[in-house]
Structures are given as C-alpha cells and as structure tokens.
XYZ file of C-alpha atoms in Angstrom:
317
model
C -45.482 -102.938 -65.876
C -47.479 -100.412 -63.848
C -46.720 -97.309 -63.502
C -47.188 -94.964 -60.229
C -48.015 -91.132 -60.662
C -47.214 -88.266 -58.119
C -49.587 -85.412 -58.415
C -49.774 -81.958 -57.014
C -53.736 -81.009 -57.995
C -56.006 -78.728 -56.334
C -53.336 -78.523 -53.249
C -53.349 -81.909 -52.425
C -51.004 -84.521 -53.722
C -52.489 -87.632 -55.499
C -50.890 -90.782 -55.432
C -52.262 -93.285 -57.983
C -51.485 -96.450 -59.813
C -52.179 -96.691 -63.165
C -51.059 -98.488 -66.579
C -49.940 -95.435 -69.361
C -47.730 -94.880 -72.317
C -44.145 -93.681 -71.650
C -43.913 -90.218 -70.723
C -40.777 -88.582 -69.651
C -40.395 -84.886 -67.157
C -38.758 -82.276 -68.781
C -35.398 -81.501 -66.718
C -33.595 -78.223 -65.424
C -30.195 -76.695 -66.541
C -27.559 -76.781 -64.518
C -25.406 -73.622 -64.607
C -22.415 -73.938 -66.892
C -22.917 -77.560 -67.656
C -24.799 -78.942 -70.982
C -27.514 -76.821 -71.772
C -30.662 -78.207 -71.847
C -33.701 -77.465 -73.674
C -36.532 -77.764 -71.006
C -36.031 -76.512 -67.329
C -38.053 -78.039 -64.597
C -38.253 -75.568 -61.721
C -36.575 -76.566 -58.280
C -38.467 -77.835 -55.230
C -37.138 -75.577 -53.057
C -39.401 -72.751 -54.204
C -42.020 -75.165 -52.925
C -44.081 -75.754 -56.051
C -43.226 -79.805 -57.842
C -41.479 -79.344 -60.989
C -43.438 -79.230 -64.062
C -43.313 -82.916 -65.915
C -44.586 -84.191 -69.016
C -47.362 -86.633 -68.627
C -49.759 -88.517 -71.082
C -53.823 -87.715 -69.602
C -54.295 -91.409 -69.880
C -52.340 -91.313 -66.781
C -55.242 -89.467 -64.897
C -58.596 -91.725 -64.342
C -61.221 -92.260 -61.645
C -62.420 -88.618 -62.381
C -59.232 -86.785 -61.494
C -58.978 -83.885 -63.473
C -55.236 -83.649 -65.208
C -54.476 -79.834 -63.065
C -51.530 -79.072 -61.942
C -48.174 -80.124 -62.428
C -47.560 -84.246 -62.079
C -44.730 -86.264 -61.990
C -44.628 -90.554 -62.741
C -42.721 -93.595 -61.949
C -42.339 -97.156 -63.657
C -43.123 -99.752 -61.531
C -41.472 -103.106 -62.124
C -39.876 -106.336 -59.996
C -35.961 -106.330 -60.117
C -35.839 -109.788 -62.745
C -33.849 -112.800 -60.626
C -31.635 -113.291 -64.334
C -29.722 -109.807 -64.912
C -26.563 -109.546 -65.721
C -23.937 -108.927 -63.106
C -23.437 -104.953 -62.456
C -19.834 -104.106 -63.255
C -18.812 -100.531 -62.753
C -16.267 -100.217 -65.104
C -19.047 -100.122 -67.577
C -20.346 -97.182 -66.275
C -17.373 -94.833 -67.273
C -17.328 -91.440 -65.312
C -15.590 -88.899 -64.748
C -15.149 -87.883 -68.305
C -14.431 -84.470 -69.862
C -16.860 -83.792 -72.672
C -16.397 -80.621 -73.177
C -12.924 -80.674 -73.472
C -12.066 -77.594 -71.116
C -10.126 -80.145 -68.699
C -12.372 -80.416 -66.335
C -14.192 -84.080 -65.845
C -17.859 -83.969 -64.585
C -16.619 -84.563 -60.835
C -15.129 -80.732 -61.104
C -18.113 -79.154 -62.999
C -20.418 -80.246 -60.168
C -17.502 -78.725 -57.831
C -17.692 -75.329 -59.242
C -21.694 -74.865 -59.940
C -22.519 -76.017 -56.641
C -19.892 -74.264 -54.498
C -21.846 -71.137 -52.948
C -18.114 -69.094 -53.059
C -16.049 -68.643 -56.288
C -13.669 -71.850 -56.306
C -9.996 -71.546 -56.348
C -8.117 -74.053 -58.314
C -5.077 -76.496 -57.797
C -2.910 -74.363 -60.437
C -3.446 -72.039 -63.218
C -4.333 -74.786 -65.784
C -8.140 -74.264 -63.455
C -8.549 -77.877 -64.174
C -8.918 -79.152 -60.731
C -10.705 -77.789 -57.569
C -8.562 -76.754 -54.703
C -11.077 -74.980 -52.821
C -15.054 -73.660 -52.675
C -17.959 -73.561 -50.085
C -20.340 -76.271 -50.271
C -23.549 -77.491 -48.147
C -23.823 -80.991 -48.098
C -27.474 -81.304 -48.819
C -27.569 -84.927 -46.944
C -26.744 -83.695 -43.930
C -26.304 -80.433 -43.863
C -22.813 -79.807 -43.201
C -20.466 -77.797 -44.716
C -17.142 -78.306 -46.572
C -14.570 -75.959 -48.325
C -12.684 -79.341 -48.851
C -13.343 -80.991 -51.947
C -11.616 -84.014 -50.712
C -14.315 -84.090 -48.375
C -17.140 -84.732 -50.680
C -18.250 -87.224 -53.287
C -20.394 -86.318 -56.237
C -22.965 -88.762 -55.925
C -25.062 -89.612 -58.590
C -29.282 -89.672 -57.442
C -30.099 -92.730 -58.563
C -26.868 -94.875 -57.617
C -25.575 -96.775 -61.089
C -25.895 -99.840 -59.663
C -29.692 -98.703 -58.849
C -29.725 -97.928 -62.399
C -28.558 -100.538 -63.511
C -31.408 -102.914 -61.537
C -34.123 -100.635 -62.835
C -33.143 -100.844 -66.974
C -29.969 -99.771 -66.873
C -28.532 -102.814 -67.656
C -29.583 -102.930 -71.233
C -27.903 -100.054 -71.983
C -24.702 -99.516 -74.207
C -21.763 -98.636 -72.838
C -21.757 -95.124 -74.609
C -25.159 -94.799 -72.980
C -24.318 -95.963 -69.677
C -20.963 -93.090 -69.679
C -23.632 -90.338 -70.635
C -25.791 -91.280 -67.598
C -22.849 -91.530 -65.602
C -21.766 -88.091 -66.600
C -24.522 -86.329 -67.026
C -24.789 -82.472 -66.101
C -28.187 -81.574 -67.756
C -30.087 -81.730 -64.963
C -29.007 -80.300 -61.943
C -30.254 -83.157 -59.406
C -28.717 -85.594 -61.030
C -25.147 -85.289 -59.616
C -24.608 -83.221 -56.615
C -22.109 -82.844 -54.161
C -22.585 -84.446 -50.382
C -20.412 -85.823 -47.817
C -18.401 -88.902 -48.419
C -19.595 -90.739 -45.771
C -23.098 -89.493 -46.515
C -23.108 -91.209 -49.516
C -21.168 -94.373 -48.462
C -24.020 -94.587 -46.253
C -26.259 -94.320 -49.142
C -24.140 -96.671 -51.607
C -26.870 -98.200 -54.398
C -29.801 -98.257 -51.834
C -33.268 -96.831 -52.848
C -35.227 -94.633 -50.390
C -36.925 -97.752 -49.553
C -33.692 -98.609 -47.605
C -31.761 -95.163 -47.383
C -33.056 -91.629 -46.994
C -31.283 -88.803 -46.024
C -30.617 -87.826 -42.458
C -31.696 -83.875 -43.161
C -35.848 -84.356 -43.079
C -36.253 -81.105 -44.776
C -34.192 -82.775 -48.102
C -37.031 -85.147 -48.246
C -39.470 -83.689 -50.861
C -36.119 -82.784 -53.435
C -34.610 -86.100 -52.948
C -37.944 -87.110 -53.860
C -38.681 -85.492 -56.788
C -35.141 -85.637 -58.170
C -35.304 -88.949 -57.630
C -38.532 -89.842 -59.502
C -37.267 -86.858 -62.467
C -34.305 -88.857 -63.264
C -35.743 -92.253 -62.838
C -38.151 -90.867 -66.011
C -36.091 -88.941 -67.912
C -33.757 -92.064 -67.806
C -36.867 -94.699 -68.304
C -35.798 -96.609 -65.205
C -38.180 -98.593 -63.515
C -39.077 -98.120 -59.650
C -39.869 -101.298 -57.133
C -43.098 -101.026 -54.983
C -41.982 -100.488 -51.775
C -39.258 -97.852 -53.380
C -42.499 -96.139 -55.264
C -44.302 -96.386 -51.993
C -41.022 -94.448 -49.633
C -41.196 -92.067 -52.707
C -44.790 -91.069 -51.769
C -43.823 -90.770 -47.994
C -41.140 -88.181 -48.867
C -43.391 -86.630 -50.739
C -45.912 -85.872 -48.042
C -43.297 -83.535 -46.415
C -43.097 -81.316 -49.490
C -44.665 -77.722 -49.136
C -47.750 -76.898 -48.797
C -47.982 -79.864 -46.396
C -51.998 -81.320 -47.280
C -52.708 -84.620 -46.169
C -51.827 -87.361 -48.881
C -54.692 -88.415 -50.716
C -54.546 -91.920 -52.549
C -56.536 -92.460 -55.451
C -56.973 -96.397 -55.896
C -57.715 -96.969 -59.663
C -57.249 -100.769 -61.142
C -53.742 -101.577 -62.362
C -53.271 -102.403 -65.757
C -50.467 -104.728 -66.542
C -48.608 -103.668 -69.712
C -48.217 -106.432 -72.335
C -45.027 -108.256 -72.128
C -44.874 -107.877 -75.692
C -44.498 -103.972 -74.782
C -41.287 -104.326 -73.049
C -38.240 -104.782 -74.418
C -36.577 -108.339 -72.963
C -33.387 -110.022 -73.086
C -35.564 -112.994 -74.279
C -37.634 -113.916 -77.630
C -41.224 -112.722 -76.148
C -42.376 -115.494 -78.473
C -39.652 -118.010 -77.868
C -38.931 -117.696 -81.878
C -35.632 -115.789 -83.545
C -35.405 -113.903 -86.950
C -32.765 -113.658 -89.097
C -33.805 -110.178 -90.190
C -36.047 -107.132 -89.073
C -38.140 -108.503 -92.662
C -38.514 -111.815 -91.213
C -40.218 -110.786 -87.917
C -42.797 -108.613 -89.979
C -43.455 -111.167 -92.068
C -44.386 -113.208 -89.235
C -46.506 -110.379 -88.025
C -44.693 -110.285 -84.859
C -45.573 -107.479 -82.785
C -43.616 -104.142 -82.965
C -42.859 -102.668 -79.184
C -41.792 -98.805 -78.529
C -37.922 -98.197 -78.041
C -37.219 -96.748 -74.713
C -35.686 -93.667 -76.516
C -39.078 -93.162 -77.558
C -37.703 -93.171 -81.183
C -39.922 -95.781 -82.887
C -41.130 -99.124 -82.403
C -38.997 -102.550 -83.403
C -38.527 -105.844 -82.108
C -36.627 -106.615 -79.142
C -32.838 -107.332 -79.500
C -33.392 -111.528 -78.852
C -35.618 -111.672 -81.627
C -34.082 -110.228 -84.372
C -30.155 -111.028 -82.924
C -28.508 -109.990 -85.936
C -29.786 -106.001 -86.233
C -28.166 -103.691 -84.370
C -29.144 -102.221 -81.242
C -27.977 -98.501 -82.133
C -29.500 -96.779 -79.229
C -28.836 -99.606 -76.335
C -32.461 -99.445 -75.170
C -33.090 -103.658 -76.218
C -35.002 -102.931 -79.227
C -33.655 -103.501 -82.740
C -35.526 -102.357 -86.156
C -36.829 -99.151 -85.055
C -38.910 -97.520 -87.490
C-alpha cells in the first residue's frame, strides 16, 4: 500500500508519495452533536486543518512544517464482497433525544433557528440552509439529503467492507466531525451517488479545497484507502485552496507495504490456526489492527478468535 500526503509547507502545497505507518487527522466538533476530543480547524478560514502525521511521512529533504494531511493508496480488490446497504444502518438516534442523525445535521447546519413538525421537536419542519454543492438555498428540508462525504458504498470499496455491522452504523451516523455529513441538494447528491472526485466533483468551484480536505480527513480518520486517480483529483482540488501557490510535487520512491501488514480476507501464508497460540508458535507475523489498538493476525488465519473491533485482525495484543 502507498500512501499519498497533502502538505501545506512554506506556502506551497507538497504533494508526495510515500510508504508510512498509519497515522490518522484529528477531526472537528460539530455543534451539538458528539463531542469530540480534537478539533481540526475549517478550510474556509483558508489555512488546511491541522492532521496528525508520522515524520517518516516527510523525505527527500522536506522539512515536516506546517500542517499536513495523508491518504492510503490502494487498488479496489476484483473479490469483495457485494455492498449491501442495509448493513450500513443510518439514521439512528444515539442520543436518545428523538432525533436520528438526518435531523441533527438539519438543525446545526441551518443558518436560522429551525422550527419543528410538532412540539415533541423531533422532526424538522423548517430552517435556512446553503447547499454547499451548488450553492442554492432551501428552507425545505424535504429538499435536501444529508449526504455522507465519502459515499458508503465508497467506503465500503476503500476498507469498509471489513467492518462490523456496529462499526459500519457508527460511520454511517457519525456527527463528530462536522464534514462528514452535511446537508446539500437532493439532486446534488444523486448526481454524486458513490462516485469519488475522480468521477464527481461539485459544481460550486469555490467548494473545491473543503470537499477536498474533508474528503481526505474522513478517508483517515476512517482508515479507508484512496485509488490513484481519486488521490490524484484530490491534489487538483487542492490547488484551488487559499493562498493559491503553484502545486509543487515532490517525487520520492514508493515503498510498497508488506502484504503481511494488511489485514486480508485471506491466510497471507495460505496456512490456518486453530488458536491466536498456534500462529505464534509458528512465528507468524503479527500485523497492526486498523483501530490502531495492537497488532494480531488477520481474521483468515486464526478463524476461530473473534474479530471484536471489525477491522480483519483477530488476537490483538
């Protein structure tokens, strides 16, 4: 796997390919919704949001200045499982205050106080929203979808597919970071459906550079892989980001990351275990979890351990 890193340093941004460990941004809170523990600042005040990334990731003589942000890069495998979305279970009401995820998006994005359906102030009735896509806007919520960034079924190509099905509902539902869902126009995101940027961007040029880095803050936070061409549109809508320098691209050699290092819906040695014991014994190597929890085996090896976290990897220690 390589992995492709977006960098804001000295003005100019960097685009590079290099091999690194995982490394994941830290995201923004959205008002009212799950609080989260490390805010990333929002493109729109023109500087890239602040992500975590390992200095392995910086080579060639770059100096690691300024804030960066990094994608996965990995081919879509021809043997996934078939994408069913009524895995991916949304809207759901976590809280328990009656309204599901599709109305909390409603009411911190309307730019007017929202009126509700009745006095239970479960459901939207009204508000005043731009639709970022295209720039439109709506006081009818009927009018809008709440789209999630990186489509599920995109998510689901990139890693996704691995997941549990607990897993899959939190990324389906999840308010922590404000880019993740947001509201736009229905046919907007019809438009859109599960495509990339490499096949979809939005009509409103000036949404380029969030889409962008939204895009790539989720796609790490979440540990979803990126194609090539859909790393290389990223860096496109990233040249239109403020201030506009030219794009500078920074070739370094691309390290491959072991097979062993990525958890597979195969044996990476063709052999099974019947315990987590076994496989050590054997001195089969350990690979990282993609929760970043520990290392184990993956799932196919060791079939009888359970897979707590859904990220493919069994015996985590």
């Amino acid at each position: 796997m390589k992995l492709v890193a977006f960098a804001l340093v000295c003005g100019m941004f960097v685009l590079g390919v290099v091999g690194c460990e995982d490394g994941g941004p830290q995201v923004e809170e959205r008002p009212t919704a799950v609080p989260s523990p490390s805010p990333v600042p929002t493109v729109a005040a023109t500087p890239v949001p602040t992500a975590t990334v390992p200095p392995t990731m910086v080579s060639a003589g770059t100096e690691s200045q300024g804030p960066q942000l990094s994608i996965a890069v990995a081919p879509v495998g021809s043997d996934l499982p078939r994408y069913d979305r009524d895995e991916w279970r949304h809207w759901v009401d976590e809280d328990g205050d009656c309204q599901n995820a599709r109305q909390e998006v409603l009411i911190a994005e309307s730019e007017t106080p929202v009126r509700y359906t009745n006095e239970d102030r479960c459901r939207v009735a009204s508000g005043s929203w731009e639709g970022p896509f295209t720039g439109e806007f709506f006081t009818d919520p009927g009018s809008l979808d709440v789209d999630h960034m990186v489509p599920l079924a995109n998510a689901h190509r990139s890693g996704g597919w691995a997941w549990s099905e607990d897993r899959k509902r939190e990324y389906a539902n999840d308010l922590s970071y404000a880019g993740h869902l947001i509201s736009v126009q229905a046919s907007a995101n019809r438009a859109k459906g599960s495509k990339g940027p490499e096949g979809w961007k939005p009509p409103v040029g000036g949404y380029w550079c969030q889409y962008a880095v939204d895009w790539i803050t989720i796609k790490n936070a979440w540990e979803l892989t990126a194609t090539e061409s859909e790393a290389a549109a990223l860096g496109e809508m990233l040249e239109t980001c403020e201030p506009s320098q030219s794009l500078v691209v920074v070739r370094v050699e691309a390290t491959e990351r072991d097979v062993a290092d990525t958890p597979s819906s195969t044996p990476v040695t063709g052999k099974t275990y019947g315990s987590c014991d076994e496989a050590a014994e054997a001195d089969e190597p350990r690979v990282r979890g993609s929760k970043g929890n520990g290392r184990g085996f993956p799932a196919a090896m060791v079939p009888s351990a359970r897979d707590g976290d859904g990220d493919g990897v069994v015996c985590e220690r």
